XYZ file of C-alpha atoms in Angstrom:
538
model
C -50.639 85.846 45.974
C -46.955 85.957 47.021
C -47.303 82.778 49.073
C -49.140 81.028 46.251
C -46.456 82.050 43.684
C -43.721 80.796 45.966
C -45.478 77.449 46.289
C -45.884 77.201 42.528
C -42.170 77.883 42.047
C -41.311 75.200 44.605
C -43.592 72.715 42.852
C -42.038 73.566 39.485
C -38.551 73.149 40.929
C -39.467 69.740 42.336
C -40.967 68.717 38.972
C -37.822 69.812 37.162
C -35.712 67.869 39.657
C -37.703 64.706 39.150
C -37.550 65.222 35.385
C -33.795 65.710 35.546
C -33.345 62.471 37.527
C -35.630 60.654 35.108
C -33.480 61.814 32.172
C -30.324 60.713 33.990
C -31.878 57.332 34.708
C -32.912 56.842 31.079
C -29.465 57.851 29.810
C -27.787 55.511 32.281
C -30.032 52.681 31.147
C -29.155 53.364 27.538
C -25.441 53.364 28.317
C -25.806 50.100 30.245
C -27.791 48.518 27.411
C -25.169 49.600 24.890
C -22.439 48.092 27.048
C -24.336 44.814 27.305
C -24.854 44.710 23.536
C -21.152 45.348 22.997
C -20.287 42.476 25.300
C -22.765 40.192 23.589
C -21.237 40.975 20.213
C -17.937 39.649 21.506
C -19.522 36.317 22.303
C -19.698 33.507 19.797
C -21.369 30.175 20.376
C -22.149 31.124 24.001
C -18.552 31.862 24.868
C -16.241 34.852 24.300
C -13.653 34.725 21.573
C -10.107 35.517 22.465
C -8.728 39.039 22.219
C -8.292 40.166 18.636
C -10.278 37.281 17.163
C -13.197 38.505 15.031
C -16.537 36.727 15.082
C -16.761 36.931 11.300
C -14.086 36.626 8.589
C -11.747 39.601 8.478
C -9.720 41.021 5.558
C -8.966 38.547 2.762
C -5.364 37.616 1.922
C -5.526 37.821 -1.877
C -2.613 35.460 -2.563
C -4.104 32.722 -0.409
C -7.592 33.246 -1.837
C -6.216 32.868 -5.357
C -4.320 29.706 -4.439
C -7.354 28.266 -2.637
C -9.576 28.756 -5.663
C -7.050 26.969 -7.838
C -6.440 24.130 -5.380
C -10.162 23.441 -5.164
C -10.304 22.942 -8.949
C -7.974 19.960 -8.754
C -10.760 17.846 -7.249
C -12.807 18.434 -10.416
C -9.853 17.155 -12.442
C -9.792 13.943 -10.389
C -13.497 13.119 -10.571
C -14.651 9.822 -12.005
C -18.169 9.160 -13.257
C -20.797 11.165 -15.114
C -19.567 14.731 -14.757
C -22.033 17.486 -13.908
C -21.333 21.211 -14.355
C -17.731 20.317 -15.142
C -15.271 23.208 -14.718
C -12.408 21.417 -16.498
C -12.716 21.648 -20.268
C -10.405 18.732 -20.991
C -12.130 16.226 -18.672
C -15.138 14.059 -19.569
C -17.107 11.081 -18.295
C -15.110 8.040 -17.189
C -15.403 4.905 -15.092
C -19.118 4.628 -15.796
C -19.032 0.815 -15.572
C -17.034 0.720 -12.322
C -18.657 -1.658 -9.867
C -20.900 -3.425 -12.358
C -20.600 -7.157 -11.691
C -18.286 -6.690 -8.705
C -18.181 -10.043 -6.938
C -21.629 -10.848 -8.259
C -23.062 -7.479 -7.260
C -24.056 -4.637 -9.536
C -22.787 -1.627 -7.623
C -22.548 1.932 -8.862
C -18.935 2.782 -8.110
C -18.673 5.262 -10.959
C -18.130 8.294 -8.713
C -15.211 8.876 -6.374
C -11.848 10.245 -7.417
C -8.643 8.955 -8.965
C -6.098 9.393 -6.209
C -3.168 10.828 -8.168
C -1.779 10.708 -11.708
C -3.062 7.208 -12.426
C -6.605 5.856 -12.835
C -7.055 3.674 -9.748
C -9.537 4.491 -6.989
C -7.760 3.647 -3.732
C -10.303 3.719 -0.913
C -7.861 4.353 1.927
C -6.429 7.709 0.757
C -9.771 8.676 -0.836
C -11.561 8.380 2.506
C -8.795 10.407 4.150
C -9.298 13.096 1.498
C -12.982 13.243 2.464
C -12.222 13.440 6.183
C -9.803 16.340 5.692
C -12.248 18.206 3.450
C -14.925 17.744 6.127
C -12.618 18.968 8.878
C -11.685 22.030 6.847
C -15.332 22.866 6.170
C -16.341 22.364 9.806
C -13.561 24.592 11.118
C -13.272 27.149 8.337
C -16.478 26.962 6.316
C -17.263 30.621 6.940
C -13.815 31.565 5.684
C -14.232 29.373 2.586
C -17.576 31.050 2.003
C -16.008 34.505 2.229
C -13.968 33.681 -0.905
C -16.770 31.719 -2.652
C -15.197 28.273 -2.237
C -17.516 26.606 0.282
C -19.939 25.278 -2.329
C -17.107 23.721 -4.334
C -15.716 22.086 -1.191
C -19.113 20.612 -0.284
C -19.583 19.355 -3.852
C -16.180 17.646 -3.914
C -16.845 16.078 -0.531
C -20.236 14.718 -1.603
C -18.735 13.316 -4.802
C -16.562 11.108 -2.609
C -19.159 10.254 0.061
C -21.698 9.253 -2.617
C -19.110 6.729 -3.781
C -18.335 5.553 -0.253
C -22.016 4.937 0.488
C -22.311 2.735 -2.605
C -19.055 0.975 -1.720
C -20.627 -0.162 1.568
C -23.505 -2.407 0.441
C -23.846 -4.259 3.771
C -22.620 -3.707 7.355
C -19.576 -5.984 7.093
C -18.599 -5.438 3.455
C -16.688 -2.461 2.060
C -15.240 -2.165 -1.439
C -11.869 -0.496 -0.998
C -10.397 -0.374 -4.494
C -11.443 -0.087 -8.124
C -8.779 -0.907 -10.687
C -5.619 -2.973 -10.580
C -2.455 -0.866 -10.132
C -0.266 -3.427 -11.890
C -2.549 -3.348 -14.947
C -3.109 0.387 -14.750
C 0.578 1.219 -14.594
C 1.182 -0.757 -17.803
C -1.057 1.705 -19.635
C -0.833 5.463 -20.196
C -4.309 6.633 -21.197
C -6.774 9.413 -20.544
C -9.476 8.283 -18.068
C -12.109 8.882 -20.750
C -10.424 6.330 -23.027
C -9.057 3.698 -20.628
C -9.333 0.118 -21.821
C -7.784 -1.970 -19.028
C -9.886 -4.192 -16.801
C -11.277 -2.618 -13.593
C -11.408 -5.337 -10.902
C -12.475 -4.484 -7.360
C -11.266 -5.429 -3.892
C -13.546 -5.778 -0.889
C -12.893 -6.247 2.810
C -15.218 -8.406 4.896
C -15.227 -10.634 7.968
C -12.757 -13.026 6.309
C -10.441 -10.502 4.663
C -10.259 -7.702 7.205
C -9.177 -4.138 6.625
C -9.602 -2.289 9.899
C -7.693 0.848 8.920
C -9.676 1.368 5.694
C -13.037 0.660 7.345
C -12.192 2.988 10.249
C -10.956 5.785 7.968
C -14.130 5.454 5.916
C -16.139 5.648 9.139
C -14.264 8.850 10.042
C -15.002 10.301 6.589
C -18.707 9.564 6.878
C -19.017 10.731 10.494
C -17.282 14.039 9.779
C -19.254 14.518 6.546
C -22.496 13.864 8.429
C -21.730 17.002 10.449
C -21.036 19.010 7.285
C -24.418 18.114 5.783
C -26.400 18.138 9.027
C -28.049 21.518 8.446
C -28.182 21.521 4.655
C -29.317 17.933 3.934
C -30.460 16.198 7.107
C -31.570 12.933 5.479
C -28.202 12.573 3.723
C -26.445 13.419 6.997
C -28.397 10.714 8.836
C -27.558 8.166 6.128
C -23.860 8.974 6.413
C -23.969 8.588 10.175
C -25.623 5.155 9.920
C -22.864 4.002 7.554
C -20.197 5.485 9.825
C -21.447 3.644 12.891
C -21.771 0.355 11.028
C -18.287 0.670 9.579
C -16.743 1.514 12.932
C -18.345 -1.551 14.527
C -17.110 -3.663 11.604
C -13.588 -2.218 11.853
C -13.363 -2.732 15.600
C -14.992 -6.172 15.726
C -12.997 -7.753 12.913
C -9.550 -6.365 13.509
C -6.901 -6.977 10.898
C -4.737 -4.915 8.565
C -5.717 -4.674 4.923
C -2.013 -4.773 4.063
C -1.972 -8.317 5.440
C -5.264 -9.351 3.849
C -4.131 -7.988 0.472
C -0.305 -7.960 0.236
C -0.479 -6.393 -3.233
C -1.478 -3.033 -1.701
C 1.817 -2.793 0.198
C 3.575 -1.391 -2.868
C 1.143 1.524 -3.111
C -0.665 2.423 0.130
C 0.815 0.172 2.760
C -0.587 0.632 6.254
C 1.699 0.794 9.281
C -1.100 -0.094 11.707
C -4.769 0.441 12.470
C -4.865 1.627 16.088
C -4.611 5.268 15.012
C -7.533 4.904 12.581
C -9.730 3.362 15.281
C -9.078 6.340 17.578
C -9.523 8.786 14.690
C -12.884 7.276 13.726
C -14.134 7.113 17.316
C -13.137 10.749 17.866
C -15.158 11.842 14.836
C -18.097 9.695 15.899
C -18.051 11.340 19.315
C -18.231 14.765 17.676
C -21.029 13.564 15.393
C -23.146 11.847 18.054
C -21.973 13.084 21.473
C -22.308 9.440 22.491
C -20.141 8.993 25.595
C -19.172 5.462 24.563
C -16.994 6.879 21.766
C -15.282 9.219 24.214
C -14.615 6.310 26.555
C -13.239 4.354 23.589
C -10.517 6.928 22.865
C -9.671 7.550 26.526
C -9.917 4.919 29.242
C -10.542 1.918 26.966
C -7.952 2.346 24.188
C -5.927 5.474 24.925
C -3.002 3.649 26.498
C -2.924 1.020 23.752
C -3.234 3.155 20.631
C -2.641 6.870 21.298
C 1.185 7.001 21.516
C 0.921 9.731 24.144
C 4.052 11.825 24.524
C 5.431 10.946 21.087
C 6.012 13.177 18.082
C 4.321 11.887 14.930
C 3.658 13.090 11.383
C 0.086 13.435 10.157
C -0.663 11.705 6.837
C -3.054 9.375 5.022
C -1.350 6.503 6.876
C -0.739 7.927 10.353
C -3.629 9.705 12.084
C -2.026 10.077 15.530
C -1.161 13.790 15.270
C -4.557 14.641 13.789
C -6.303 12.727 16.556
C -4.258 14.519 19.243
C -5.373 17.898 17.885
C -8.983 16.854 17.234
C -9.396 15.583 20.792
C -7.589 18.653 22.159
C -10.527 20.779 21.044
C -12.697 18.901 23.583
C -10.186 19.779 26.274
C -10.110 23.404 25.074
C -13.840 23.911 24.778
C -15.336 21.306 27.101
C -18.044 18.749 26.552
C -20.557 16.796 28.560
C -19.832 15.479 32.017
C -16.709 13.370 31.815
C -15.212 10.894 34.220
C -11.956 11.704 35.971
C -10.160 9.183 33.761
C -11.590 10.697 30.586
C -10.481 14.159 31.683
C -6.955 12.968 32.481
C -6.687 11.093 29.188
C -7.950 14.081 27.200
C -5.253 16.139 28.889
C -2.737 13.570 27.607
C -4.007 14.079 24.062
C -3.612 17.830 24.454
C -0.181 17.460 26.045
C 0.912 15.324 23.091
C -0.520 17.914 20.686
C 1.621 20.514 22.477
C 4.699 18.335 21.958
C 3.881 18.213 18.256
C 3.370 21.981 18.072
C 6.630 22.643 19.910
C 8.410 20.408 17.433
C 7.079 22.460 14.521
C 8.061 25.902 15.825
C 11.522 26.707 14.422
C 12.627 28.669 17.516
C 11.451 26.065 20.013
C 14.065 24.268 22.145
C 12.479 21.009 20.941
C 12.231 22.037 17.279
C 12.404 19.111 14.850
C 15.390 18.726 12.562
C 13.078 17.333 9.877
C 13.117 20.495 7.789
C 15.120 21.813 4.865
C 17.721 24.528 5.178
C 15.051 26.974 4.016
C 12.525 25.961 6.655
C 10.199 23.511 4.895
C 9.081 20.559 7.009
C 10.522 17.562 5.155
C 10.165 13.920 6.262
C 10.289 11.630 3.207
C 11.205 12.105 -0.448
C 8.001 10.664 -1.910
C 5.372 13.403 -2.050
C 7.473 15.437 0.360
C 4.950 18.277 0.692
C 2.388 16.048 2.397
C 3.967 16.444 5.830
C 4.622 20.169 5.566
C 1.015 20.853 4.518
C -0.392 18.516 7.173
C 1.811 19.992 9.906
C 0.948 23.568 8.937
C -2.785 22.766 8.919
C -2.608 21.324 12.426
C -0.570 24.340 13.562
C -3.097 26.906 12.329
C -5.901 24.872 13.906
C -4.140 24.725 17.257
C -3.375 28.426 17.043
C -7.073 29.167 16.547
C -8.064 26.855 19.400
C -5.740 28.846 21.650
C -7.088 32.205 20.477
C -10.759 31.267 20.767
C -10.279 29.749 24.221
C -8.119 32.716 25.330
C -5.117 30.469 25.933
C -2.294 32.980 25.770
C 0.837 30.841 25.783
C 2.256 27.534 24.611
C 5.225 26.422 26.703
C 8.026 24.476 25.038
C 10.706 23.275 27.422
C 10.787 26.549 29.337
C 10.232 28.891 26.405
C 6.822 30.435 25.714
C 5.124 31.033 22.375
C 1.940 32.808 21.351
C -0.782 31.592 18.981
C 0.528 33.935 16.307
C 3.854 32.068 16.362
C 2.069 28.926 15.208
C 0.226 30.897 12.543
C 3.501 32.431 11.369
C 4.980 28.937 11.011
C 1.954 27.793 8.992
C 2.274 30.805 6.707
C 5.966 30.053 6.145
C 5.047 26.619 4.760
C 2.407 28.035 2.408
C 4.684 30.849 1.264
C 7.413 28.325 0.444
C 4.964 26.346 -1.695
C 3.754 29.487 -3.472
C 7.212 30.624 -4.526
C 9.379 31.771 -1.615
C 11.920 28.974 -2.086
C 15.382 28.524 -3.613
C 13.879 27.334 -6.916
C 11.838 30.564 -7.067
C 8.880 28.586 -8.346
C 5.381 27.725 -7.247
C 4.616 24.072 -6.565
C 0.965 24.650 -7.517
C 0.111 24.296 -11.207
C -1.204 27.585 -12.558
C -0.112 29.730 -9.629
C 2.418 32.472 -10.377
C 4.573 32.784 -13.480
C 6.851 29.796 -12.796
C 5.197 26.483 -11.943
C 5.548 22.775 -12.937
C 4.951 22.116 -16.640
C 5.576 18.358 -16.745
C 3.157 17.029 -14.132
C 3.005 13.236 -13.831
C -0.699 12.968 -14.689
C -2.265 10.965 -17.507
C -5.178 13.229 -18.345
C -3.061 16.364 -18.198
C -0.283 14.953 -20.374
C -2.327 13.579 -23.316
C -4.027 15.864 -25.848
C -7.813 15.584 -25.831
C -7.935 14.669 -29.516
C -5.192 12.029 -29.309
C -6.183 8.483 -30.205
C -4.034 6.166 -28.133
C -4.307 2.665 -26.812
C -2.838 1.199 -23.663
C 0.781 0.979 -24.805
C 1.220 3.678 -27.424
C 0.053 6.309 -24.964
C 3.450 6.141 -23.274
C 4.834 8.445 -25.942
C 3.048 11.233 -24.056
C 4.713 10.232 -20.792
C 8.141 10.636 -22.406
C 7.270 13.612 -24.602
C 9.689 16.560 -24.278
C 6.782 18.979 -24.580
C 4.971 20.479 -21.563
C 1.586 19.048 -20.625
C -1.032 20.167 -23.158
C -3.738 20.340 -20.474
C -2.844 22.270 -17.337
C -3.948 20.538 -14.134
C -4.837 23.845 -12.494
C -4.497 23.746 -8.718
C -2.524 20.512 -8.559
C -0.008 20.494 -5.700
C 2.894 18.396 -6.979
C 4.938 16.021 -4.835
C 7.522 18.618 -3.882
C 11.240 19.295 -3.487
C 14.036 17.079 -2.275
C 15.707 17.720 1.071
C 18.223 20.042 -0.595
C 15.338 22.261 -1.811
C 15.713 21.192 -5.455
C 13.013 20.096 -7.872
C 13.386 18.252 -11.185
C 10.420 19.029 -13.447
C 10.361 15.792 -15.451
C 7.100 13.964 -16.156
C 8.528 10.527 -15.399
C 9.824 11.760 -12.031
C 6.634 10.733 -10.216
C 8.350 11.071 -6.846
C 8.369 14.851 -7.265
C 5.951 15.731 -10.062
C 2.854 13.644 -9.263
C -0.059 15.403 -7.496
C -2.599 13.689 -5.245
C -6.065 14.390 -3.889
C -5.080 13.810 -0.254
C -2.220 16.313 -0.390
C -4.469 18.825 -2.120
C -7.078 18.323 0.611
C -4.516 19.230 3.257
C -3.421 22.234 1.175
C -7.046 23.388 0.836
C -7.602 22.974 4.575
C -4.475 24.973 5.368
C -5.313 27.798 2.961
C -8.857 27.963 4.337
C -7.425 28.616 7.783
C -5.099 31.346 6.525
C -7.152 33.116 3.844
C -8.683 35.316 6.548
C -9.153 35.314 10.341
C -12.095 34.269 12.473
C -12.768 32.478 15.725
C -13.444 28.760 15.330
C -16.700 27.125 16.359
C -16.572 25.497 19.756
C -18.870 22.617 18.781
C -19.481 21.029 15.378
C -22.987 19.885 16.257
């Protein structure tokens, strides 16, 4: 029995040993699995985000969220047409007959938006507004959603693209304006009560307008990406229009400022090469068609891109925006590219770096185009357009660097981190929201001290006032503040000496615009919280 007991003990010992190793193996497997899951959580869109960049929106910055909600409302104020679920109590239907009988065609051009404080629909800046809204949604839609603004942004975008679709009745025809500025500016009326004639302007193969057609193509291509997953048929329709318009713009080259000299006083174009690159870049993102990539690199890069030059992003000049938009391909990669395409994309990114270095206040190549208090300032008309545009591009580039784990930006021997670009962008927003020598907000409704005499017809005339074309001017010159607050309107901005004169007839400083508000919305959407950006829009 002793031998048998000894054998049993040995067998039990062996069993316990095997059991112990089995437990160790299981625990090790669990630890390994947990480690793998942790790593996978740090990946987004098949690639890791940079250190410290969350996959999902982080803490909300309350001040920016509040400002973003207000800024988004301004697009409702600017809407033309039959209003649906209107959030602005003092606005009503307007422009319902726009497009009827236009050059023998009965078009529905009732939608769209009035560009600023007047009642004209200018197609060039309106399309730019749509493109910027699309870009903001594509890059920061999750952040907009975290503060309940994504739906409003998509609605405002579609209000414009619905109009643009109707304004493009055939491949080589695009209606680019509704209303005559010279007639409109002789009247001061609410849009709901306007009485002046509403003629239209169209571009075609005889009267070209490459920059407007190309910008409209960019708007539709970028919007097609926004609606791709939520309304595929609408997305496909937008893409068809975008491709047709780009072909039209490129085939029949000519400036709309030459075809229609009367536009030079309002939205004069300084050239169309930048719009062609801008549109082709968006079409590449929308289609992944290599021909569009070749267009912006080996075919037209040398001619149109202004590589190595500092430029200011605006409704007229798309160079800086194109440099940054094409940099994201260099950051995140794409399909197989030729050697030339790779080299040219590097030139776009290098030029984007020059622009970023110019914006950073401590950079050796910092621009002198800023006020004593740090606001980017280029021209006196609507001065905030360039500061908002520059800050938006800076926060985008900062996020491209973070997501791609690019640690440093080198500016003439000095290095900067992504957070330096973000800090610059925040300084521009903070100035606008009240940290300025005037100690006022330049956004109507934000804070306790904001513009009261905004140059805006609908805002300045009481809803129950009965005025005609001429007698409405008494409201322009009224000493009383606007009876209807244009909540969220970003006014033109300060002079170079950081001063602001809140007078309704001072349109240079007190007039808001949809395209500036779009840039402001895009910028706030990038700053309202933090998240890694998507590496592909499609």
